[in-house]
């Protein structure tokens, strides 16, 4: 089979960018991205795309209406496609068996059932969502139990490794594409057909093929390893703060060993995002089901440490502000889980903000890309608060960092947006309450310069004992 038409079920952070790049690099393939959400599809077809991702607008502009289409007509998408990506969400279960740990496969299952209902010709079905090992078996069972005469299915695993904020570069210059399939002649043929799609722009040496289960497990393993590095360096950040070592220096020294490498050793207020926690929980649950409690406990510790880091940082904020933030104005700079994305899923800023609100603080929140409604949605979510009215009363969303900090007792920097590095902190100092505090949860500011201006500064993994300069001590401009 030559792949002429691709359909993707799920127009989210993965389906949208992935298929846009496939359309860009494979001009002879028609790519249709389908979603059951009319609103999402309308946004993909508008000038304001539903997700912010550097470079994405350009790619969509080049291909949309030519060989890239966004549609709610799932039936047509499925029927005409030779190859179907399942790119739907796989959140952690919130109730029932495996609550809080297992991946909820209801969207994967419903996608498989839609394909089974609608397909009238042979399909290669590709699991792109992140799933527990053996999920392909579920898809296979649903499809093969409902096969219409003359319709054959091959199921492949092709996990996605893009990171938000760098998705387009990650897709165009992928270090590796992983494809797992059945060890049968038809399975191997399907693998080769998907390889052919990627080979339009990915060197063949970067395309790895494995059996289905290795491919599924490798995705969970990759995220577990990455998150483990962050928890490792974050654990040492606490040691640094207690001893006078500097975590950036430690990371530089450790990372210089080529066996360890320098990437992903940036201490922080903890990792966020929709993937790390969810996928490690998924791995932990899998280990528990496989009766491997020691392995489950090992990975659980990566998550425990991440919670500890968020708690430790927030506690430091409160303790530094004389152990009370009641009625204090606190500017929260950054709400997304990392820079260059508007995504707030599992953002550490949620925990920090919610804890400060619980302590009676008033928050002025500014993020360059997160929509105000999204911030309020996260903070008034019933899983996070039982008092949404108090949250609404005590949170103000600002459209510049300067307006957020005016009159604030403290700045809490939660996301490493580049624009925060170039703020005029002299000007900011003048409009803040005194003593003025900055808590740099991302280690991106020039702490010495801030101290010279007069700020009390705290960061991650480094003790900054020096008192602010005398010059600035008394200058209070706000009542
Ligand atoms: N976000 C990332 O950076 C990232 C990276 C790699 C892998 N992943 C994995 O990819 C998967 C998708 O993640 P995401 O961030 O794109 O999720 P998302 O929530 O942004 O998008 C999923 C979309 O699927 C749609 N959907 C659900 N069921 C459907 C159905 N039956 N038919 C059509 N559409 C349906 C939803 O409406 C939603 O728009 C998850 O398994 C995730 O773990 C995510
Ligand atoms: O040294 C570091 C690197 C990252 N982070 C934080 O870790 C989180 C996750 O960052 P990142 O991995 O860059 O973004 P994601 O979009 O969550 O991407 C991860 O999760 C995706 C979904 O599975 C995978 O595809 C990617 O390969 C994997 O990097 C963010 O809060 C970062 O601020 C740190 O604290 N320190």
Coordinates of N, CA and C in Angstrom, one line a residue, residues 65 136 198 258 291 325 397:
X65 N -5.5 23.8 3.9 CA -6.3 24.0 2.7 C -5.6 23.4 1.5
X136 N -1.8 -1.7 22.8 CA -2.1 -2.0 21.4 C -2.9 -3.3 21.3
X198 N 8.0 8.9 7.3 CA 9.0 9.7 8.1 C 10.2 9.9 7.2
X258 N 30.8 12.8 30.2 CA 30.0 12.5 29.0 C 29.0 11.4 29.2
X291 N 3.1 -7.1 39.8 CA 3.7 -7.6 41.1 C 5.2 -7.3 41.2
X325 N 1.4 35.4 55.0 CA 1.2 36.2 53.7 C -0.3 36.7 53.7
X397 N -5.6 39.0 37.4 CA -4.8 38.6 36.3 C -4.3 39.9 35.6

